[in-house]
Amino acid sequence: MARASLPDRVDIRTTSLPPIYTRTNSTKSSPWPRPADIPFSVRIAKLLVYVVTACVLLFILSQISLLQSKPTPSPLWPLSLVQHWREIILDTTSDAALHDTVAAAATADELEAAVKRLRDAVTFLPLKDRRFADRPTEGHTWFMSSLNETSVGGGPQHLHFPSDSSKGRVLCLKGRDVHDGSWNYYAFAWPDALPRNASFMSGLTFVSYNHYDYDNIWHGLLPVFPFVAWYQGDGCRRPPERWVLYHWGELRLEVAPWLSKLMEATFGKPPSIEKFDEIKEDSPVCFEEAVVTRHNEGGMSTERTIEAYELLRCSVRRYCNLSSEVDGDSNKANTTRLTLLMRRGGRSFRNESAVVGIFRRECDKVEGCRLAVAHSDDLSFCDQVKLLSTTDVLASPHGAQLTNLFIMDRNSSVMEFYPKGWLRYAGAGQYVYRWLSGWSGMRHQGAWWDPAGEECPYPEDAAKCFDSYKNGRIGHNETHFSEWARKVLGEVKLRKIAEAVPSKKQDPKEACACG
């Protein structure tokens, strides 16, 4: 068997091998270069540096976003480092916040000082300015004399607080004297700087000045009327929370019952007459919003005046559960309704039954004429409203009961009677119901002044003469009264026929026109 062939043998003694190097201290260069391992190590180091730097930056950024949250305690050193950064950043933020707080405190101190100066600058002036005592109802009135009124769209002259004209200031009042208006005061203040110890009353307040008084229904209607017009112009949105009433600057605490009912019917609730009895006597009161009137209907346009009386007419009829057009008859055009509204005592007829007889005879001559005779002091407020709502011709002596005439339908007629002496001595005041007829859209059909009676014992003193005639009684002239009544009734009959058109009664609960 043949022997397997074997590789050639190598003789290590003759074969060349790679040299083996050993580290020595020799500085001589070696015949062979070192392996190329250094460049590889630099690349690795740079890469590690980049990675570590990126991680650190990401870590720091992520921790900054968590600085506002409460840290979780940990003994690990990385979170201790985060806490150190947090303290550094928050210390910087705290310094800025402290600076802002100091600045805000300084600003607050400055504002408080400014408010204090504004409080101390509020100046109270007497409601009754004696410089204008000789012309209290003309132009720059002596009641709250430091301001002039404004009027919008032919509406009533008024003062409004706060408003542009008041420079944003509110009205403040002080004092409640009922005998001397110079001891009652007014002032204007900014809402954020009210006078010291001031009480603040919210809501709308009506402040009325009247140079008559409020216990007579005619004298009381005059100062109330501009508030009705203002309320109407405001869209009837806000009834007053309270009324503050002044007569010659003196506080008044009540009004006539008729006037109170009129305000309740118009504004939807009984009037709250402010007495300031819960306020210390020397302490001021300031109002969130206030409207002040001083000149009654003065300055109003004819259109706005008639509109306001229409609102009154509608309001009282609705309040008394009557329709706006009360006819009391199936055929209103063929009915003429004559009312004699009588008085007792001063300015009553001496022979009332004779006067009633004259008008009854003339009424009987007109087809469809109906006569009603009543005394105003026998009637409740709603009785008066119902009577006047069913009246086409009102005949009455001069007196407060004639104030009801605005309740009649538009274009109704008024006949008025006076005692002796009024034509000569009464002055312009005797024409007030003629004016009221025009303001409310009625027809004043003239007046009769009694020529008979005693002569004045003080011919040189007009004031004393008027006092002697003021509450005199009224006679009658049968011929004059008959012709006068016949003429007026005939005109009313023809007018009603001409104006007759089918109409639907207004629901008493339907809202009256506003705005």
XYZ file of C-alpha atoms in Angstrom, residues 99-348:
250
model
C -39.237 94.454 40.553
C -42.731 94.273 39.004
C -44.324 94.013 42.444
C -42.467 97.060 43.676
C -43.486 98.989 40.560
C -47.121 97.898 40.936
C -47.110 98.915 44.595
C -45.743 102.321 43.671
C -48.459 102.713 41.005
C -51.155 101.654 43.490
C -49.893 104.204 45.996
C -50.010 106.896 43.339
C -53.568 105.910 42.364
C -54.679 105.878 45.981
C -53.192 109.319 46.476
C -54.998 110.576 43.349
C -58.300 109.120 44.545
C -57.804 110.762 47.919
C -57.236 114.128 46.247
C -60.372 113.644 44.125
C -62.429 112.792 47.217
C -61.192 115.890 48.972
C -61.873 117.993 45.872
C -65.628 117.267 45.879
C -67.318 120.594 46.631
C -70.898 120.846 47.889
C -72.902 123.902 46.845
C -76.298 125.056 48.189
C -79.265 123.859 46.138
C -80.770 127.299 46.577
C -78.533 129.883 44.925
C -79.737 133.222 46.207
C -78.015 135.053 43.348
C -80.889 133.979 41.104
C -83.711 134.384 43.614
C -85.337 137.100 41.496
C -85.628 134.814 38.429
C -85.855 131.223 39.665
C -87.668 129.818 36.635
C -85.814 131.587 33.850
C -82.686 130.460 32.071
C -79.881 129.769 34.520
C -82.127 128.719 37.368
C -80.968 129.110 40.925
C -81.670 125.428 41.675
C -78.374 123.610 40.985
C -77.249 126.729 39.210
C -73.765 125.552 38.206
C -75.014 123.526 35.209
C -77.229 124.101 32.183
C -79.703 121.510 30.923
C -79.552 119.453 27.779
C -82.474 118.532 25.499
C -82.569 115.706 22.956
C -84.863 115.706 19.923
C -87.300 118.273 21.285
C -87.532 116.435 24.585
C -87.537 117.918 28.079
C -84.691 120.030 29.400
C -82.850 117.919 31.945
C -79.589 117.109 33.672
C -78.312 113.545 33.411
C -75.694 111.971 35.689
C -73.351 110.438 34.713
C -73.118 111.693 31.131
C -70.781 113.490 28.771
C -72.068 116.835 30.011
C -71.230 115.832 33.595
C -67.829 114.475 32.448
C -68.751 111.063 33.782
C -69.471 112.320 37.290
C -72.424 111.226 39.410
C -74.770 113.427 41.432
C -74.402 113.620 45.214
C -76.815 115.312 47.615
C -76.481 116.265 51.264
C -79.036 117.611 53.729
C -82.760 117.084 54.154
C -84.025 120.446 55.346
C -87.735 121.023 54.665
C -87.710 124.756 55.471
C -84.629 126.334 53.867
C -83.188 125.119 50.596
C -79.865 126.873 51.237
C -79.153 124.170 53.852
C -79.455 121.412 51.275
C -76.469 120.800 49.021
C -75.385 119.120 45.815
C -72.039 118.080 44.330
C -70.588 116.028 41.490
C -68.106 113.205 42.017
C -66.434 110.463 40.036
C -67.839 107.013 40.837
C -64.412 105.771 42.007
C -63.818 108.806 44.227
C -67.053 109.451 46.108
C -67.059 111.888 49.034
C -66.025 110.455 52.370
C -68.787 108.624 54.296
C -71.055 108.785 51.230
C -73.903 106.306 50.775
C -74.355 104.948 47.263
C -77.847 104.337 45.873
C -78.098 102.088 42.838
C -80.605 102.302 40.008
C -82.289 105.319 38.418
C -83.284 108.329 40.533
C -85.568 111.168 39.439
C -84.781 114.498 41.120
C -87.586 117.029 40.732
C -87.633 120.753 41.366
C -90.976 122.517 41.655
C -91.574 126.168 42.471
C -95.175 125.298 43.359
C -95.707 122.160 45.434
C -96.825 118.570 45.125
C -100.083 118.562 47.082
C -102.065 120.203 44.257
C -102.630 117.846 41.319
C -102.026 120.541 38.674
C -98.930 121.886 40.419
C -97.748 118.311 40.894
C -98.326 117.301 37.268
C -96.053 120.070 35.971
C -92.785 118.737 37.452
C -93.740 115.084 36.858
C -94.514 115.572 33.175
C -90.914 116.028 31.889
C -89.948 112.746 33.538
C -92.745 111.065 31.587
C -91.321 112.510 28.364
C -87.751 111.473 29.290
C -88.932 107.971 30.222
C -90.776 107.719 26.910
C -87.727 108.880 24.978
C -85.699 106.224 26.777
C -88.068 103.549 25.472
C -89.891 103.102 28.814
C -87.095 100.677 29.730
C -86.304 101.741 33.277
C -88.762 103.035 35.838
C -87.183 105.093 38.608
C -86.134 103.350 41.790
C -86.827 106.490 43.795
C -87.938 110.123 43.568
C -86.247 113.053 45.304
C -88.615 116.024 45.444
C -87.662 119.648 46.083
C -89.812 122.762 46.414
C -87.716 125.933 46.351
C -84.790 123.679 47.299
C -86.639 122.302 50.331
C -87.136 118.548 50.571
C -90.713 117.286 50.183
C -91.736 113.907 51.551
C -95.086 113.187 49.893
C -97.333 113.988 46.947
C -101.081 114.225 46.394
C -102.775 110.795 46.157
C -103.955 111.568 42.595
C -100.380 112.349 41.557
C -99.107 109.184 43.217
C -101.635 107.124 41.248
C -100.648 108.879 38.041
C -96.988 107.994 38.589
C -97.865 104.412 39.478
C -99.960 104.075 36.321
C -97.197 105.525 34.144
C -94.088 103.912 35.618
C -95.582 100.586 36.628
C -95.083 100.831 40.386
C -95.921 103.217 43.237
C -93.440 106.062 43.597
C -90.807 105.666 46.285
C -90.369 109.161 47.725
C -86.885 109.387 49.224
C -86.775 110.844 52.739
C -83.115 110.105 53.532
C -84.288 109.023 56.980
C -81.796 106.130 57.041
C -78.859 108.412 56.228
C -76.915 110.383 58.807
C -77.912 114.010 58.582
C -74.496 115.305 57.537
C -73.614 112.364 55.301
C -73.835 112.692 51.520
C -75.773 110.382 49.214
C -74.582 109.621 45.680
C -76.668 108.061 42.920
C -75.643 105.522 40.325
C -77.812 107.345 37.758
C -79.931 110.459 38.186
C -82.137 112.639 35.987
C -82.914 116.164 37.181
C -85.601 118.464 35.751
C -86.100 122.112 36.689
C -88.270 123.701 34.009
C -91.400 121.540 33.703
C -92.442 121.258 30.044
C -90.408 124.332 29.073
C -88.456 123.947 25.855
C -90.235 120.805 24.657
C -91.451 120.578 21.084
C -95.188 120.391 20.398
C -94.825 116.911 18.950
C -92.952 115.510 21.938
C -95.377 117.180 24.355
C -98.436 115.650 22.696
C -96.721 112.241 22.555
C -95.989 112.361 26.285
C -99.608 113.226 27.112
C -100.732 110.377 24.893
C -98.551 108.082 26.996
C -100.184 109.436 30.160
C -103.647 109.003 28.656
C -102.954 105.449 27.593
C -101.243 104.569 30.895
C -104.053 105.716 33.185
C -106.687 104.016 31.048
C -104.740 100.777 31.066
C -104.153 101.112 34.822
C -107.899 101.486 35.379
C -108.655 98.605 32.991
C -110.143 100.775 30.262
C -109.343 100.721 26.567
C -107.516 103.576 24.878
C -110.683 104.504 23.009
C -113.610 104.163 25.421
C -116.927 104.914 23.747
C -119.523 103.325 26.009
C -121.835 103.145 23.039
C -122.236 100.886 20.032
C -122.178 103.897 17.707
C -119.636 106.404 18.970
C -120.051 108.824 16.072
C -123.716 109.395 16.947
C -123.044 109.989 20.641
C -121.968 113.331 22.135
C -120.964 113.048 25.773
C -121.154 116.239 27.877
C -119.747 116.305 31.434
C -120.191 119.031 34.036
C -117.377 118.562 36.556
C -118.363 120.611 39.601
C -116.582 121.995 42.643
C -117.649 122.673 46.212
C -116.581 125.776 48.146
C -114.284 128.215 46.356
C -114.939 128.713 42.634
C -118.142 126.717 42.735
